CSV table of C-alpha atoms in Angstrom, one decimal:
chain,number,residue,atom,x,y,z
P,1,ASP,CA,15.7,-9.9,-19.5
P,2,GLY,CA,17.1,-6.0,-19.3
P,3,PRO,CA,15.9,-5.4,-23.0
P,4,ARG,CA,12.5,-6.7,-22.1
P,5,LEU,CA,12.2,-4.9,-18.8
P,6,GLY,CA,13.6,-1.6,-20.6
P,7,ARG,CA,10.7,-2.0,-22.9
P,8,ALA,CA,8.0,-2.5,-20.2
P,9,ILE,CA,9.2,0.7,-18.6
P,10,ARG,CA,9.5,2.7,-21.8
P,11,ALA,CA,6.0,1.7,-22.2
P,12,ALA,CA,4.9,2.9,-18.8
P,13,ALA,CA,6.6,6.0,-19.0
P,14,GLU,CA,4.8,6.8,-22.5
P,15,THR,CA,1.2,6.2,-20.9
P,16,GLY,CA,1.6,8.4,-18.0
P,17,GLY,CA,1.1,5.9,-15.4
P,18,GLY,CA,4.5,6.4,-13.7
P,19,ILE,CA,7.3,4.1,-12.5
P,20,VAL,CA,8.0,2.9,-8.9
P,21,LEU,CA,10.9,1.0,-7.8
P,22,THR,CA,10.8,-1.1,-4.5
P,23,GLY,CA,12.5,-3.2,-2.2
P,24,CYS,CA,13.8,-3.5,1.3
P,25,GLY,CA,17.4,-3.6,2.7
P,26,THR,CA,20.1,-3.9,0.0
P,27,SER,CA,17.5,-4.2,-2.8
P,28,GLU,CA,15.6,-0.7,-1.5
P,29,ASN,CA,19.3,0.7,-1.9
P,30,ALA,CA,19.6,-1.2,-5.5
P,31,ALA,CA,16.0,0.3,-6.2
P,32,ARG,CA,17.3,3.5,-5.6
P,33,GLY,CA,20.0,3.5,-7.9
P,34,ILE,CA,18.2,1.8,-10.7
P,35,GLU,CA,16.1,4.8,-10.2
P,36,GLU,CA,18.9,7.1,-10.9
P,37,VAL,CA,19.6,5.0,-14.1
P,38,LEU,CA,16.1,4.9,-15.5
P,39,THR,CA,15.7,8.8,-15.1
P,40,ASP,CA,18.9,9.1,-16.9
P,41,ALA,CA,17.9,6.8,-19.6
P,42,LEU,CA,14.5,8.4,-19.9
P,43,ARG,CA,15.7,11.6,-20.2
P,44,ARG,CA,18.6,11.0,-22.8
P,45,ALA,CA,15.9,9.0,-25.1
P,46,ARG,CA,13.6,11.9,-24.7
P,47,VAL,CA,11.0,9.5,-24.0
P,48,PRO,CA,7.4,11.8,-24.2
P,49,GLY,CA,4.7,11.6,-21.6
P,50,PRO,CA,1.0,11.0,-23.0
P,51,ALA,CA,0.1,12.1,-26.4
P,52,GLY,CA,3.4,13.3,-26.5
P,53,ARG,CA,3.1,16.3,-24.3
P,54,GLY,CA,6.0,17.2,-22.4
P,55,PRO,CA,8.8,14.9,-21.2
P,56,SER,CA,8.0,11.7,-19.1
P,57,ARG,CA,7.5,11.6,-15.3
P,58,ARG,CA,10.5,10.7,-13.4
P,59,PRO,CA,10.8,7.0,-11.9
P,60,SER,CA,10.4,7.2,-8.1
P,61,SER,CA,11.6,4.7,-5.5
P,62,ARG,CA,9.6,3.9,-2.3
P,63,GLN,CA,10.5,1.6,0.8
P,64,ALA,CA,8.2,-1.7,0.0
P,65,PHE,CA,6.3,-1.1,3.3
P,66,GLU,CA,5.3,2.3,2.6
P,67,LEU,CA,4.1,1.1,-0.8
P,68,ALA,CA,2.0,-1.4,0.6
P,69,LEU,CA,0.0,1.0,2.1
P,70,ASP,CA,-0.3,3.5,-0.7
P,71,PRO,CA,0.0,1.8,-3.9
P,72,PRO,CA,0.1,3.3,-7.1
P,73,ALA,CA,-3.0,2.6,-9.1
P,74,ARG,CA,-1.7,3.0,-12.5
P,75,GLY,CA,1.4,2.7,-14.0
P,76,LEU,CA,4.6,0.1,-13.3
P,77,VAL,CA,5.9,-1.3,-10.0
P,78,VAL,CA,9.4,-2.6,-10.4
P,79,ALA,CA,10.1,-4.7,-7.2
P,80,VAL,CA,13.9,-5.6,-6.5
P,81,SER,CA,14.2,-8.8,-4.3
P,82,HIS,CA,17.2,-11.0,-4.5
P,83,GLU,CA,16.0,-14.3,-3.3
P,84,GLY,CA,12.1,-12.9,-4.1
P,85,GLY,CA,10.6,-13.6,-0.7
P,86,THR,CA,10.9,-10.5,1.3
P,87,ARG,CA,7.4,-10.2,3.1
P,88,ALA,CA,7.3,-6.4,2.4
P,89,THR,CA,8.1,-6.7,-0.7
P,90,LEU,CA,5.7,-9.1,-1.7
P,91,ASP,CA,2.8,-7.2,0.1
P,92,ALA,CA,4.0,-4.4,-1.9
P,93,MET,CA,3.5,-6.3,-5.2
P,94,ARG,CA,0.1,-7.6,-4.3
P,95,ALA,CA,-1.2,-4.1,-2.7
P,96,ALA,CA,-0.3,-2.7,-6.5
P,97,ARG,CA,-1.9,-5.3,-8.5
P,98,ALA,CA,-5.0,-5.2,-6.4
P,99,ALA,CA,-5.0,-1.1,-7.1
P,100,GLY,CA,-4.6,-1.6,-10.4
P,101,ALA,CA,-0.7,-1.4,-11.5
P,102,ARG,CA,1.2,-3.7,-13.1
P,103,THR,CA,4.3,-5.3,-11.5
P,104,ALA,CA,7.5,-6.5,-12.5
P,105,LEU,CA,10.3,-8.4,-10.3
P,106,ILE,CA,14.0,-8.2,-10.4
P,107,THR,CA,15.1,-11.4,-8.7
P,108,VAL,CA,17.5,-14.1,-9.0
P,109,SER,CA,15.1,-16.9,-10.3
P,110,ASP,CA,11.3,-17.1,-11.8
P,111,ARG,CA,10.6,-19.9,-9.5
P,112,SER,CA,10.8,-17.3,-6.6
P,113,PRO,CA,7.3,-16.6,-4.4
P,114,GLY,CA,7.8,-13.2,-5.7
P,115,ALA,CA,7.7,-14.4,-9.3
P,116,GLU,CA,4.1,-15.7,-9.2
P,117,LEU,CA,2.9,-11.6,-8.4
P,118,ALA,CA,5.0,-10.4,-11.1
P,119,GLN,CA,3.8,-9.9,-14.7
P,120,PHE,CA,7.4,-9.6,-15.8
P,121,VAL,CA,10.4,-11.1,-14.3
P,122,ALA,CA,14.0,-10.2,-14.8
P,123,VAL,CA,16.0,-12.9,-13.6
P,124,THR,CA,19.6,-12.3,-12.3
P,125,GLY,CA,20.5,-15.8,-12.2
P,126,GLU,CA,23.1,-16.0,-9.3
P,127,MET,CA,22.3,-16.8,-5.9
P,128,ASP,CA,24.2,-14.7,-3.1
P,129,GLN,CA,26.6,-16.5,-1.0
P,130,SER,CA,27.1,-13.6,1.5
P,131,TRP,CA,24.4,-12.9,4.2
P,132,CYS,CA,25.1,-9.2,3.4
P,133,HIS,CA,23.9,-9.6,-0.2
P,134,THR,CA,26.9,-8.2,-2.2
P,135,VAL,CA,25.7,-10.0,-5.3
P,136,GLY,CA,22.4,-9.1,-4.3
P,137,TYR,CA,23.0,-5.4,-5.0
P,138,LEU,CA,25.3,-5.5,-7.9
P,139,SER,CA,23.1,-8.0,-9.9
P,140,PRO,CA,19.9,-5.7,-10.0
P,141,LEU,CA,21.8,-2.5,-10.6
P,142,LEU,CA,23.2,-4.4,-13.9
P,143,ALA,CA,19.6,-5.5,-14.7
P,144,GLY,CA,18.8,-1.8,-14.3
P,145,ILE,CA,21.8,-0.8,-16.5
P,146,ALA,CA,20.7,-3.1,-18.9
P,147,ALA,CA,17.0,-1.8,-19.3
P,148,GLY,CA,18.4,1.5,-19.5
P,149,ALA,CA,20.2,0.9,-22.8
P,150,ALA,CA,17.0,-0.6,-24.2
P,151,ILE,CA,15.5,2.6,-23.5
P,152,ARG,CA,18.0,4.5,-25.5
P,153,ASP,CA,18.3,1.8,-27.9
P,154,VAL,CA,21.9,1.4,-27.3
P,155,PRO,CA,23.9,-1.7,-26.8
P,156,VAL,CA,25.1,-2.2,-23.2
P,157,GLU,CA,28.5,-0.7,-22.3
P,158,ARG,CA,29.7,-4.3,-21.7
P,159,ASP,CA,33.5,-3.6,-22.0
P,160,GLU,CA,33.3,-0.1,-19.9
P,161,ILE,CA,31.4,-1.9,-17.3
P,162,VAL,CA,33.9,-4.9,-17.0
P,163,ASP,CA,36.8,-2.6,-16.7
P,164,LEU,CA,35.2,-0.6,-13.9
P,165,LEU,CA,34.4,-3.9,-11.8
P,166,ARG,CA,38.2,-5.0,-12.4
P,167,ALA,CA,39.4,-1.8,-11.0
P,168,GLY,CA,37.1,-2.3,-8.1
P,169,LEU,CA,38.6,-5.6,-7.3
P,170,ALA,CA,41.7,-4.1,-7.1
P,171,THR,CA,41.1,-1.6,-4.5
P,172,ALA,CA,41.2,-4.4,-2.0
P,173,ASP,CA,44.8,-3.2,-0.3
P,174,ALA,CA,43.1,0.5,0.0
P,175,ALA,CA,40.2,-0.9,1.5
P,176,GLU,CA,42.0,-3.0,4.3
P,177,SER,CA,44.4,0.0,4.8
P,178,ILE,CA,41.5,2.4,5.8
P,179,ALA,CA,39.4,-0.5,7.7
P,180,ARG,CA,42.4,-0.5,9.9
P,181,GLN,CA,42.2,3.1,10.5
P,182,LEU,CA,38.4,3.1,11.1
P,183,GLY,CA,38.1,-0.3,13.0
P,184,SER,CA,38.1,1.1,16.4
P,185,VAL,CA,35.8,4.3,15.8
P,186,SER,CA,32.3,4.3,17.5
P,187,ARG,CA,30.4,5.0,14.4
P,188,ILE,CA,30.8,5.8,11.0
P,189,VAL,CA,29.0,8.4,8.9
P,190,ILE,CA,29.0,8.3,4.9
P,191,VAL,CA,27.9,11.4,2.8
P,192,ALA,CA,27.1,11.6,-0.6
P,193,SER,CA,25.3,13.5,-3.3
P,194,GLY,CA,23.5,13.2,-6.6
P,195,SER,CA,23.7,9.3,-7.8
P,196,ASP,CA,26.1,8.6,-5.1
P,197,ARG,CA,23.3,8.3,-2.5
P,198,PRO,CA,22.5,4.9,-3.1
P,199,ALA,CA,25.7,3.5,-2.9
P,200,ALA,CA,26.1,5.6,0.5
P,201,ALA,CA,23.1,3.9,1.8
P,202,GLU,CA,24.0,0.5,0.8
P,203,LEU,CA,27.6,1.2,2.8
P,204,ALA,CA,25.9,2.1,5.7
P,205,LEU,CA,23.9,-0.8,5.6
P,206,LYS,CA,26.6,-3.4,5.0
P,207,ILE,CA,28.7,-1.7,8.0
P,208,GLU,CA,26.1,-2.2,10.3
P,209,GLU,CA,25.0,-5.8,9.6
P,210,GLY,CA,28.6,-6.7,8.4
P,211,ALA,CA,31.0,-5.1,10.7
P,212,GLN,CA,28.4,-4.6,13.4
P,213,LEU,CA,29.2,-0.9,13.9
P,214,PRO,CA,26.7,1.8,13.7
P,215,ALA,CA,26.7,3.9,10.4
P,216,VAL,CA,24.5,6.2,8.7
P,217,ALA,CA,24.1,7.7,5.3
P,218,ARG,CA,23.9,11.7,4.8
P,219,ASP,CA,23.8,13.7,2.2
P,220,VAL,CA,26.9,16.1,1.7
P,221,GLU,CA,24.7,19.4,2.5
P,222,THR,CA,22.3,18.0,5.2
P,223,ILE,CA,25.5,17.1,7.6
P,224,LEU,CA,26.4,20.8,7.6
P,225,HIS,CA,23.2,21.6,9.3
P,226,GLY,CA,23.4,20.1,12.7
P,227,HIS,CA,24.4,16.5,12.8
P,228,LEU,CA,28.3,17.7,13.0
P,229,ALA,CA,27.4,18.5,16.4
P,230,ALA,CA,26.9,14.8,17.7
P,231,THR,CA,30.5,13.6,16.3
P,232,ASP,CA,33.8,13.7,18.0
P,233,GLY,CA,37.0,12.2,17.2
P,234,MET,CA,35.9,8.7,17.4
P,235,THR,CA,33.4,9.4,14.5
P,236,GLY,CA,34.9,8.1,11.3
P,237,LEU,CA,33.6,9.8,8.2
P,238,VAL,CA,33.7,8.2,4.5
P,239,LEU,CA,33.1,10.7,1.7
P,240,LEU,CA,31.8,9.2,-1.4
P,241,LEU,CA,31.8,11.3,-4.8
P,242,ALA,CA,32.2,9.3,-8.0
P,243,ASP,CA,28.7,11.3,-9.9
P,244,PRO,CA,30.5,13.3,-12.8
P,245,VAL,CA,27.4,15.7,-12.8
P,246,GLY,CA,27.6,19.0,-10.8
P,247,ARG,CA,31.1,17.6,-9.9
P,248,ALA,CA,32.8,21.1,-9.4
P,249,GLU,CA,29.9,22.5,-7.4
P,250,ARG,CA,29.7,18.8,-5.3
P,251,THR,CA,33.3,18.6,-4.8
P,252,ALA,CA,33.7,21.9,-3.4
P,253,ARG,CA,30.8,21.5,-0.7
P,254,ALA,CA,32.5,18.2,0.1
P,255,ILE,CA,35.6,19.8,0.8
P,256,ASP,CA,33.5,21.9,3.2
P,257,VAL,CA,32.5,19.0,4.8
P,258,LEU,CA,36.1,17.7,5.0
P,259,ARG,CA,37.5,20.7,6.5
P,260,ALA,CA,34.9,21.0,9.5
P,261,ALA,CA,35.5,17.3,10.0
P,262,ALA,CA,39.0,18.2,10.5
P,263,GLU,CA,38.5,20.7,13.3
P,264,ILE,CA,36.2,18.2,14.9
P,265,GLY,CA,39.5,15.7,14.7
P,266,MET,CA,37.4,12.8,13.1
P,267,PRO,CA,39.3,10.1,11.1
P,268,VAL,CA,38.1,10.8,7.5
P,269,ALA,CA,38.4,8.2,4.6
P,270,CYS,CA,36.8,8.7,0.6
P,271,ILE,CA,35.9,6.6,-2.4
P,272,VAL,CA,36.2,9.0,-5.1
P,273,ALA,CA,36.8,9.2,-8.8
P,274,THR,CA,40.2,10.2,-10.2
P,275,ARG,CA,39.4,13.7,-10.7
P,276,VAL,CA,37.8,14.5,-7.5
P,277,ALA,CA,40.9,13.0,-5.6
P,278,GLY,CA,43.2,15.2,-7.5
P,279,GLU,CA,41.4,18.3,-5.8
P,280,ILE,CA,41.2,17.2,-2.3
P,281,ASP,CA,44.3,17.8,-0.3
P,282,ALA,CA,45.7,14.4,1.4
P,283,PRO,CA,45.5,15.7,5.0
P,284,LEU,CA,41.7,16.3,4.7
P,285,THR,CA,41.4,12.5,4.5
P,286,PRO,CA,44.0,11.2,7.3
P,287,ALA,CA,42.4,7.5,7.4
P,288,GLY,CA,43.0,6.8,3.3
P,289,ARG,CA,41.3,7.1,0.2
P,290,ILE,CA,40.1,4.3,-2.7
P,291,VAL,CA,40.4,6.2,-6.0
P,292,VAL,CA,37.9,4.8,-8.8
P,293,PRO,CA,38.6,5.6,-12.6
P,294,GLU,CA,36.6,7.8,-14.6
P,295,ALA,CA,34.1,6.6,-17.4
P,296,PRO,CA,33.1,9.2,-19.6
P,297,GLY,CA,31.7,7.0,-22.1
P,298,LEU,CA,28.9,5.6,-19.9
P,299,PRO,CA,25.9,7.4,-18.5
P,300,ALA,CA,27.0,9.6,-15.5
P,301,PRO,CA,24.5,7.3,-13.0
P,302,VAL,CA,25.9,4.4,-14.7
P,303,ALA,CA,29.5,5.2,-13.8
P,304,ALA,CA,29.3,6.4,-10.3
P,305,LEU,CA,27.3,3.2,-9.2
P,306,VAL,CA,29.3,0.4,-11.1
P,307,ALA,CA,32.7,2.2,-10.1
P,308,THR,CA,31.8,2.1,-6.5
P,309,ALA,CA,30.2,-1.1,-6.0
P,310,ILE,CA,32.7,-3.2,-5.4
P,311,PRO,CA,34.8,-0.8,-3.5
P,312,LEU,CA,32.1,0.0,-1.0
P,313,GLN,CA,31.6,-3.9,-0.2
P,314,LEU,CA,35.5,-4.4,0.4
P,315,LEU,CA,35.6,-1.5,2.6
P,316,ALA,CA,32.7,-2.9,4.6
P,317,GLU,CA,34.2,-6.8,4.7
P,318,ARG,CA,37.5,-5.5,5.6
P,319,LEU,CA,35.9,-3.6,8.6
P,320,ALA,CA,34.1,-6.9,9.6
P,321,ARG,CA,37.7,-8.7,9.7
P,322,VAL,CA,39.4,-5.9,11.3
P,323,ARG,CA,36.5,-6.2,14.0
P,324,GLY,CA,37.1,-9.9,14.3
P,325,LEU,CA,33.3,-10.8,12.5
P,326,ASP,CA,32.7,-13.2,9.6
């Protein structure tokens, strides 16, 4: 289904109607990740806008409730809903169709309620067994990656993606060690930038719904503009940095955040790519670190989102265990 979805997205880009990704909760975070993947794919493929006038419009993502109140009158709305039954997402699809936009749905089955509202359905096929929807985050990302490969007219880089996922599975011990360090904090702040931001939002959601610990995602730059005033030694911080684009600048600014956190006495951990880990002094991450491999053969957002998908879920799950929750 990924290639068919990619062709539909490319057609929407070429006609200039715009592409909007939407969802709620985990699906919204996956939609934001897919936005990053598709933006990169359309740029790499140099997909033109209408009549060849300049590049196509960048895809956008919007929360489903807000989209239902103000739907686009043209273009393509790609909804993400794991079980295909989220009311706000279905309302957004209905509103988009009524306004004149085409609709697509990434979901587990073409027999879901949402499938009846979609003109195209991309089926992921595996029902999530986790209440926290761990498969429900990764599966639509993979569908979006397949669509992006179709837009670029290349095969999906399966081997590289599988290698990253296997490497993620190997981070369980590191995740457990960090969870023990952060299990007694009063709340957790996750900081990220670039295409790591959807993963940061997903980690915050998983910590809140799984470990039942208050958590929030902030941009690397944003947190330095006032938010640290509300933190103390009982506030945990997790840096997430795997996006290779603009890495030198992102890493330098992230180190500023870590130094500020050290002055406050915050327990800090990180999920970072190998090269980033080598540039961050160990004392700046006293709660530990999960190091994910580089994947230079993959598009930047694909590499970042796939590399962090399993580690962030493991960290949230281990935090739940440390806090005595199932």
